[in-house]
Structures are given as structure tokens and as C-alpha cells.
XYZ file of C-alpha atoms in Angstrom:
494
model
C 57.831 178.422 169.238
C 55.728 181.537 168.698
C 55.917 182.939 165.164
C 55.095 186.582 164.454
C 55.316 188.790 161.366
C 56.365 192.371 162.042
C 56.991 195.548 160.062
C 60.569 196.753 159.381
C 62.042 199.156 161.884
C 65.113 199.829 163.993
C 66.511 196.903 165.923
C 64.670 197.008 169.235
C 65.715 193.825 170.938
C 67.986 192.939 173.836
C 71.042 190.830 174.537
C 68.754 187.817 174.143
C 67.806 188.773 170.568
C 69.600 187.299 167.552
C 69.218 188.857 164.101
C 69.561 186.723 160.987
C 70.240 188.198 157.535
C 70.937 186.701 154.116
C 74.266 186.691 152.322
C 74.284 185.424 148.752
C 77.051 183.427 147.110
C 80.226 185.394 146.580
C 79.690 187.361 149.777
C 76.921 189.534 148.322
C 75.010 191.147 151.161
C 71.224 191.338 150.920
C 69.702 194.809 151.321
C 68.853 194.110 154.955
C 72.397 192.869 155.559
C 73.811 196.006 153.932
C 71.666 198.170 156.201
C 72.875 196.254 159.243
C 76.439 196.488 158.006
C 76.098 200.274 157.754
C 74.493 200.484 161.177
C 77.372 198.535 162.718
C 80.163 200.456 161.017
C 81.017 197.721 158.520
C 81.197 194.858 161.027
C 79.596 192.394 158.629
C 81.907 193.292 155.746
C 84.958 192.923 157.959
C 83.767 189.506 159.140
C 83.319 188.375 155.530
C 86.761 189.607 154.554
C 88.413 187.875 157.504
C 87.025 184.380 157.026
C 85.911 181.690 154.605
C 82.201 182.350 154.806
C 81.134 183.326 151.278
C 77.362 182.871 151.326
C 77.149 179.303 150.033
C 73.848 177.579 150.689
C 73.951 175.846 154.043
C 76.684 178.079 155.506
C 76.092 180.134 158.635
C 78.343 182.575 160.473
C 77.583 183.737 164.020
C 78.862 187.143 165.134
C 78.721 188.920 168.464
C 76.608 192.024 167.921
C 78.484 195.346 168.135
C 77.798 197.408 171.238
C 75.657 199.956 169.394
C 73.182 197.311 168.207
C 70.227 196.374 170.409
C 70.843 192.653 170.020
C 73.178 189.990 171.325
C 74.064 188.168 168.112
C 74.061 188.617 164.356
C 73.771 185.541 162.162
C 74.773 185.516 158.510
C 72.917 182.843 156.543
C 74.353 181.619 153.261
C 71.612 181.743 150.616
C 73.465 180.488 147.543
C 73.280 182.224 144.133
C 71.054 185.289 144.308
C 69.374 184.609 140.958
C 68.378 181.103 142.068
C 66.961 181.976 145.477
C 63.370 180.687 145.692
C 60.788 179.428 148.176
C 62.799 176.259 148.847
C 65.885 178.379 149.461
C 63.928 180.573 151.865
C 62.719 177.512 153.754
C 66.274 176.209 154.069
C 67.527 179.612 155.212
C 64.869 179.836 157.908
C 65.615 176.316 159.070
C 69.368 176.937 159.108
C 68.875 180.125 161.137
C 66.880 178.308 163.798
C 69.257 175.338 163.826
C 72.298 177.597 164.306
C 70.781 179.477 167.237
C 68.402 177.059 168.940
C 70.662 176.423 171.968
C 72.653 179.678 171.778
C 70.904 181.310 174.731
C 69.019 183.739 172.502
C 65.283 183.695 173.180
C 64.165 185.725 170.158
C 65.204 185.075 166.572
C 64.543 187.950 164.193
C 64.598 187.047 160.499
C 65.464 190.080 158.376
C 65.055 188.344 155.051
C 64.193 191.105 152.583
C 62.514 188.831 150.032
C 58.971 188.387 148.707
C 56.358 187.918 151.424
C 55.644 184.367 150.256
C 59.312 183.549 150.745
C 59.268 185.114 154.211
C 56.331 182.852 155.072
C 58.295 179.885 153.694
C 61.314 180.847 155.822
C 59.124 180.881 158.927
C 57.774 177.473 157.880
C 61.322 176.132 157.615
C 62.143 177.399 161.089
C 58.939 175.846 162.422
C 59.837 172.438 160.975
C 63.408 172.727 162.276
C 62.124 173.481 165.783
C 60.375 170.116 166.089
C 61.596 168.109 169.041
C 60.394 164.841 170.563
C 61.397 165.304 174.192
C 58.466 164.074 176.271
C 60.484 161.310 177.924
C 63.567 163.377 178.776
C 63.599 163.995 182.532
C 67.254 164.812 183.241
C 68.309 166.914 180.281
C 70.816 169.654 181.083
C 69.443 173.200 180.634
C 72.132 174.157 178.129
C 70.969 171.371 175.802
C 67.391 172.609 175.707
C 66.342 175.017 172.939
C 66.396 178.628 174.092
C 64.614 180.256 171.136
C 60.939 180.698 171.996
C 59.938 183.505 169.620
C 60.545 184.069 165.926
C 59.898 187.548 164.506
C 59.913 187.625 160.706
C 60.285 191.137 159.319
C 58.083 191.872 156.301
C 56.464 194.948 154.699
C 52.927 193.553 154.865
C 52.505 191.436 158.014
C 48.771 190.815 157.519
C 49.213 189.433 154.004
C 52.096 187.280 155.205
C 49.993 185.891 158.051
C 47.441 184.828 155.418
C 50.168 183.238 153.275
C 51.565 181.432 156.309
C 48.231 179.968 157.489
C 48.194 176.894 155.175
C 51.902 176.338 155.858
C 51.223 176.432 159.589
C 48.497 173.804 159.132
C 50.918 171.681 157.115
C 53.591 172.026 159.808
C 51.085 170.811 162.390
C 50.311 167.789 160.230
C 54.012 166.989 159.837
C 54.530 167.341 163.594
C 51.578 165.027 164.272
C 53.169 162.392 162.045
C 56.577 162.853 163.631
C 55.059 162.436 167.092
C 53.307 159.209 166.116
C 56.402 157.741 164.468
C 58.628 158.716 167.412
C 56.494 157.119 170.125
C 57.719 153.819 171.581
C 55.569 150.779 170.887
C 54.637 150.244 174.546
C 52.880 153.623 174.359
C 51.596 153.658 170.774
C 49.907 150.334 170.075
C 47.021 149.928 167.591
C 44.161 151.090 169.815
C 46.133 154.041 171.211
C 47.047 155.077 167.656
C 43.376 154.836 166.707
C 42.305 156.970 169.666
C 44.824 159.694 168.831
C 43.374 159.859 165.337
C 39.838 159.762 166.724
C 40.699 162.908 168.697
C 41.176 164.738 165.371
C 37.407 164.919 165.006
C 37.881 168.310 166.668
C 39.206 169.497 163.275
C 36.073 168.369 161.441
C 37.277 164.934 160.370
C 34.964 161.937 160.549
C 36.740 158.976 162.171
C 35.551 155.364 162.468
C 37.479 152.661 164.300
C 36.832 149.039 163.269
C 37.693 146.427 165.889
C 38.623 142.786 165.271
C 35.054 141.396 165.240
C 34.086 144.016 162.633
C 37.085 143.070 160.487
C 36.345 139.367 160.897
C 32.817 140.014 159.644
C 34.297 141.732 156.566
C 36.588 138.765 155.900
C 39.910 140.548 156.542
C 41.880 137.370 157.159
C 45.043 138.816 155.629
C 45.274 141.773 158.026
C 44.050 139.897 161.082
C 46.542 137.096 160.567
C 49.425 139.519 161.080
C 48.211 140.633 164.496
C 47.021 137.312 165.892
C 50.230 136.779 167.864
C 49.936 140.068 169.761
C 48.216 140.782 173.053
C 47.187 144.094 171.436
C 44.154 143.867 169.179
C 44.355 145.126 165.611
C 42.352 148.097 164.349
C 41.296 149.576 161.021
C 40.774 153.340 161.149
C 38.692 155.129 158.527
C 39.182 158.910 158.311
C 37.050 161.117 156.072
C 37.434 164.787 155.194
C 34.519 166.241 153.251
C 35.789 169.624 152.146
C 34.461 169.702 148.605
C 31.519 171.937 147.741
C 29.736 168.663 146.951
C 29.924 166.386 150.021
C 28.974 163.428 147.808
C 31.734 164.028 145.227
C 34.030 161.103 144.495
C 36.889 161.148 147.002
C 40.598 160.549 146.674
C 42.102 157.961 149.000
C 45.264 157.327 151.001
C 46.069 154.045 152.737
C 48.790 153.544 155.341
C 50.617 150.520 156.709
C 50.537 150.813 160.495
C 52.619 148.031 162.029
C 53.087 149.599 165.445
C 55.913 147.183 166.181
C 57.416 144.560 163.927
C 59.428 141.755 165.461
C 59.123 139.826 162.210
C 56.808 137.364 163.953
C 57.887 133.716 163.848
C 60.334 134.713 161.070
C 61.922 136.875 163.737
C 64.302 139.713 162.933
C 67.865 139.944 164.282
C 68.045 141.638 167.698
C 70.406 144.377 166.516
C 68.397 147.361 165.388
C 65.015 145.816 166.151
C 64.192 148.807 168.371
C 63.832 150.851 165.191
C 60.777 148.830 164.261
C 58.661 151.156 166.382
C 58.526 153.297 163.224
C 57.167 150.526 161.019
C 53.863 152.408 161.200
C 55.356 155.365 159.301
C 52.967 154.951 156.367
C 49.884 155.126 158.577
C 51.518 158.003 160.455
C 51.949 159.931 157.206
C 48.324 159.364 156.183
C 47.161 160.562 159.615
C 49.329 163.680 159.330
C 48.035 164.372 155.826
C 44.409 164.148 156.963
C 45.281 166.490 159.854
C 46.777 169.019 157.420
C 43.857 168.831 154.962
C 41.348 169.437 157.739
C 43.405 172.147 159.447
C 43.721 174.184 156.250
C 40.131 173.399 155.158
C 41.177 171.830 151.851
C 38.423 171.910 149.238
C 38.462 168.201 148.529
C 36.851 164.983 149.666
C 39.538 162.652 150.959
C 39.614 159.287 152.711
C 42.419 157.908 154.864
C 42.575 154.213 155.785
C 44.985 153.063 158.500
C 45.700 149.350 158.984
C 47.034 149.077 162.553
C 48.586 145.865 163.907
C 51.459 144.486 165.957
C 53.543 141.623 164.557
C 54.527 139.512 167.564
C 55.741 135.881 167.981
C 53.629 134.229 170.665
C 52.046 130.747 170.672
C 49.113 132.001 168.609
C 51.254 133.788 166.022
C 50.938 133.195 162.323
C 53.297 130.474 161.079
C 55.274 130.223 157.840
C 53.184 128.033 155.580
C 49.823 129.268 156.892
C 47.218 130.163 154.277
C 44.892 133.110 154.857
C 41.891 134.364 152.913
C 41.849 138.085 152.208
C 38.763 140.297 152.034
C 39.017 140.073 148.235
C 38.546 136.292 148.447
C 42.075 135.669 147.190
C 44.135 133.219 149.253
C 47.705 133.882 150.356
C 50.371 131.437 151.512
C 52.489 133.122 154.159
C 56.054 132.061 153.409
C 57.713 134.693 155.621
C 55.862 136.319 158.524
C 58.232 139.288 158.295
C 56.650 140.245 154.971
C 53.595 141.409 156.901
C 52.989 144.961 155.729
C 51.707 143.852 152.347
C 49.242 141.549 154.106
C 47.858 144.534 156.025
C 47.631 146.649 152.877
C 45.904 143.873 150.927
C 42.769 144.111 153.045
C 42.979 147.849 153.690
C 43.193 148.658 149.965
C 40.414 146.239 149.036
C 38.157 147.719 151.723
C 38.962 151.225 150.503
C 38.151 150.648 146.838
C 35.128 148.480 147.641
C 33.481 150.974 149.997
C 34.512 154.391 148.682
C 35.087 153.928 144.929
C 37.747 156.681 144.956
C 39.344 158.416 141.955
C 42.641 156.829 142.941
C 44.374 155.195 145.879
C 47.884 155.922 147.144
C 49.370 153.651 149.787
C 52.366 154.496 151.938
C 54.408 151.859 153.736
C 57.782 151.300 155.345
C 57.680 148.108 153.363
C 61.082 146.750 152.322
C 64.719 146.991 153.231
C 65.361 146.393 149.554
C 64.242 149.935 148.723
C 67.001 151.286 150.984
C 69.551 149.197 149.075
C 68.180 150.515 145.783
C 67.691 154.210 146.589
C 69.568 155.071 149.784
C 67.935 157.356 152.335
C 66.946 160.408 150.279
C 64.378 158.924 147.876
C 61.211 156.945 148.410
C 60.241 154.286 145.890
C 57.231 154.997 143.673
C 55.337 152.186 141.957
C 52.192 152.917 139.969
C 49.809 151.503 137.384
C 48.941 155.025 136.158
C 51.388 157.374 134.414
C 49.403 160.545 135.150
C 49.229 159.805 138.851
C 52.901 158.850 138.943
C 53.893 162.065 137.165
C 51.861 164.181 139.571
C 53.475 162.466 142.554
C 56.989 162.950 141.176
C 56.306 166.662 140.602
C 54.797 167.152 144.058
C 57.695 165.345 145.708
C 60.285 167.449 143.875
C 58.473 170.668 144.816
C 58.365 169.762 148.517
C 61.690 167.971 148.934
C 59.962 164.614 149.585
C 61.744 163.051 146.646
C 60.515 159.937 144.863
C 62.014 157.677 142.227
C 59.755 155.650 139.973
C 60.377 151.924 139.959
C 59.116 149.356 137.422
C 56.262 146.857 137.709
C 57.362 144.228 135.144
C 54.654 141.612 134.527
C 57.191 138.814 134.287
C 58.174 139.419 137.925
C 54.569 138.837 138.956
C 55.081 135.116 138.344
C 57.547 135.091 141.248
C 54.513 135.248 143.553
C 52.988 132.024 142.235
C 52.685 129.055 144.593
C 51.090 125.611 144.401
C 49.160 125.923 147.650
C 47.242 129.199 147.234
C 46.432 131.996 144.818
C 49.753 133.642 145.702
C 52.532 133.694 148.270
C 53.561 136.787 150.203
C 57.177 137.002 149.007
C 58.823 136.569 145.639
C 62.371 135.896 146.750
C 65.379 138.101 147.425
C 65.864 139.499 143.913
C 63.742 142.557 143.175
C 62.188 142.429 146.632
C 60.634 145.902 146.531
C 59.198 145.216 143.079
C 57.586 141.898 143.930
C 56.151 143.460 147.105
C 54.527 146.176 144.985
C 53.252 143.579 142.503
C 51.679 141.695 145.405
C 49.882 144.853 146.547
C 48.728 145.601 142.999
C 46.655 142.393 143.085
C 44.314 144.093 145.567
C 43.614 147.433 143.857
C 41.029 145.956 141.466
C 42.234 147.979 138.466
C 41.798 151.387 140.136
C 44.455 154.065 139.460
C 46.961 153.398 142.237
C 50.404 154.276 143.507
C 52.508 152.583 146.155
C 55.126 154.604 148.027
C 57.748 152.475 149.755
C 59.078 154.880 152.382
C 61.256 152.518 154.415
C 64.190 154.587 153.144
C 62.840 157.983 154.196
C 60.538 157.765 157.234
C 63.434 158.083 159.698
C 66.750 159.918 159.404
C 69.618 159.621 161.841
C 71.692 161.566 161.257
C 69.746 164.047 159.184
C 71.539 166.381 156.783
C 68.448 168.540 156.183
C 68.001 171.542 158.478
C 64.187 171.362 158.455
C 64.293 167.698 159.518
C 65.836 167.076 162.956
C 67.231 163.615 163.653
C 64.498 160.994 163.917
C 61.043 160.879 162.384
C 60.824 162.911 159.169
C 57.108 163.075 158.423
C 57.936 162.040 154.860
C 54.873 161.902 152.649
C 52.736 164.524 154.355
C 54.137 167.437 152.365
C 54.191 165.741 148.982
C 50.623 164.443 149.298
C 49.364 167.800 150.563
C 50.993 169.411 147.500
C 49.476 166.746 145.235
C 46.024 167.585 146.568
C 46.523 171.356 146.444
C 47.886 171.349 142.889
C 45.458 168.967 141.270
C 42.397 167.895 143.196
C 40.742 170.775 145.065
C 37.566 172.517 143.898
């Protein structure tokens, strides 16, 4: 969808143009809505009086445009209380406008949101996110089901300044879309090497990308990661992504590590057949890190950042890892594999150790669709946050709240750490059913070597179907990209 910012003026569209205006709670028309109401002889006021639309947030009312208006449709968007309307409200309004009209037949959506230019940019951002669609494998879709809106014109007093305000949001939207694409791909298309090559292609943005193959990982002693993928015909990969945007290219970086299990059958501890197709998105953590690095490079963030992606397939062939096997991680610590379906933590163990050992970052944040237990604990609207550092945890909670990628902090009680003890090795890879998300995080903590660290368990948020958020269509959400981009922008750029 093409997004343009244009100066106010008379409606100069056609029957294929739809105009969206804001109505605040209680049926209070915005200034632009009042002007349109006057131009149409009170059509908007009459529509409000005749129905139940009262401007509540999330409401939308479509009207056929009066004959004297050079447009086909008028859309009233509920904006909630006028004194509480903010950037997040603008984003929702823009997303709701696109969602309401995307298959209406209109080809141009004109946002007449008479708010601050930053909020207009945010509204366009919301519409951009809402317009995401993963349709590359649809070959017989009926025309009426395809989106018709191809152009968004956002009306604003200073288009040039709004274009500048929108630029970093556009870069962020591209990063989110990149993540959503990766997470949406089926596993026969997106296996570890293909994932790595798609990230390698981002060197066009100025990123530095290295791809470590299995012999390179064997040389480094990554027995924990390699054990997960040994049952797959697809070789594992470790991808190292660097963005050097700081004024000092040698400045200490910040680091993000992603679990990238491109498909998870559970291995020998195989999952039930029902719902297993969803395990194509078990690489959502690595997808989020890739999208974040895309966004940082695209908006030229003034920071040095490292992304590490551990990419594997967990398959059950004759060479697959068995329950009871003992592997040696890059750290030298040994792990007894009790359940081969607790594989993501094994990938992260080596990826995190490699990250801290090579780059010595200020902190590490890992993202992983790690446990079903986090869904039981938090539902589908919050990711689980575990951290050994209060300052880092607080910054993540604030960034998540600001961007709508909500987190809830979970505990790391030392007494639970004993649940990982085993007679045969330094630790086992599961701690039992009780507190499953917590013991998984405690396992990962054993590989951060005391560095400030946070673990985001995003099994609850990487995929939504159905989605109740206008800016997130059904499917891959891109969760994590926005909150980490905000974290960087608010606290770690030059």
C-alpha cells in the first residue's frame, strides 16, 4: 500500500475514494468531521442520531457518501475519550480505518485525522501494520476477498515534517513485516539454511551477516545446539548479525538472541498430531531478532547491536537425539536430555554462551517460543519476562507497554533451580511439570555467565488466531520487534 501525506483541501476523489474521520466518545465530532458534516448538509450528525455508534474506541460506522461529495464512502472511526487520545489511539484509529475498508472496493483511503502531525504519522503506521497479508501461496482467491485499498492519503498541515516523522515508523513496519513473513512461511520452504540466506540478504541494508555451518559449530563445541538438529535432513545454522551504527564502531554492543526451531515435531518425545502444523512458528524468537536487526539498520539506529540466531529442525529419524542422551555444551557444562521436546533451551544455551564469549555485550536479551506453560500462566496477550537485572527488566516492561507488546515479569526463585539437578550430568533439560516456564528460564540463566540478561518467552504472543487487535491481522504478530526497537531508541543510542 502506498502511503502519502497531503495538505488539507476540498475532497477531490472519486467513487473509489473513502474518507475516514474521527468521532470521539459521546458522539463528539472532530473538527474535520464537523467540516464534512457541514459540507454534506448534516449527514454525519443524522447518522449519529439514528444509530448506536457513539465514538467508542474500536467502533466504526460506514456511510454512503452524499451525492455532492467527491467520494464513495465516509467512515466514522470511534476514537474514545477526546482528552485521552494519544499516539496509541491514533495508531488504532488508522488500523481500524484500513481494516473496515480493505475489501470495500475503495482503492483510496483518505485519513482526515485533524490531530498532531506525530499522531497522523502514527495513524499511517497503524494502517500499514493492518495491511500486512501473507498471501503468496493463494492461487484461487476470489477477487472480492482481496484487499482493494492500494493508496492511503493522510491529510496534514505540514506533509514534509510528517514524512520525516513517519520515516522511522516505516522502517519499523518493514522490520515487523519481515518477521511476520518468516514466521508465516511453511517449514518445507523456510528451513535453517533458507532462513540464514534470507537474513544474509539484509546485508543490502548495511548489516554484517555471518553464517556458521555445522563443522564450524562442532569446532566451537556446540554440542547442545547440534544435538537438537541431528535427526533432521536439514543442517543446523548459527547466524551472527551485526549493526555498527554507533559513532564508535568499537563501542560495546547490546545483544539479542533468538530461538529458531524452524519446525518442532518434539523429536523422539514426539508431540500429538493435532496442532503440530503450528510448530512452523517455533522460530518466532529468531524471527523477531531478525526483524529487529532489519528495523535498526533501516532507520540507521545510532547503536552497535548484535543478533544471534540459532536455527535448527527438531525431527525424529534414526539419528535423532534420544531421551537420556548427555550432551556437552559450548560452556563445557553437560546436559542430560530427559525430553527431546524441551529443545529450544538447548539451542539457546550455546547461542547465548557464544554471544557473551565473543562479543562481551552490555546485556543479552533472548526471545523464544519456549513453553506452553507460559500460555497457561499469561494467556495470549502477554509475553513472559524473566531477568537477573531489575534495570533491564524495568526498561523492557516500559518499552512493551509503550508499544503494545506487553510483558509480565515472572520470578526466578533459586530454590526452583534445584529441580534441574540430575545424577548423570551437570543438569537436565527439564524440571518437571510444575513451574515449567520458570525452570526453563533458570536453565537458560546457567549459560549467561553473570551478564545482565532477560529471557522473553513469547510462545503466548508470536501467533494470534483470531486476533482482536486491528494492527495485527490473524497469524504471525511480529511480537518483540516493536518493544526491542523502543528499548534501543529510548535508552541505548548515541
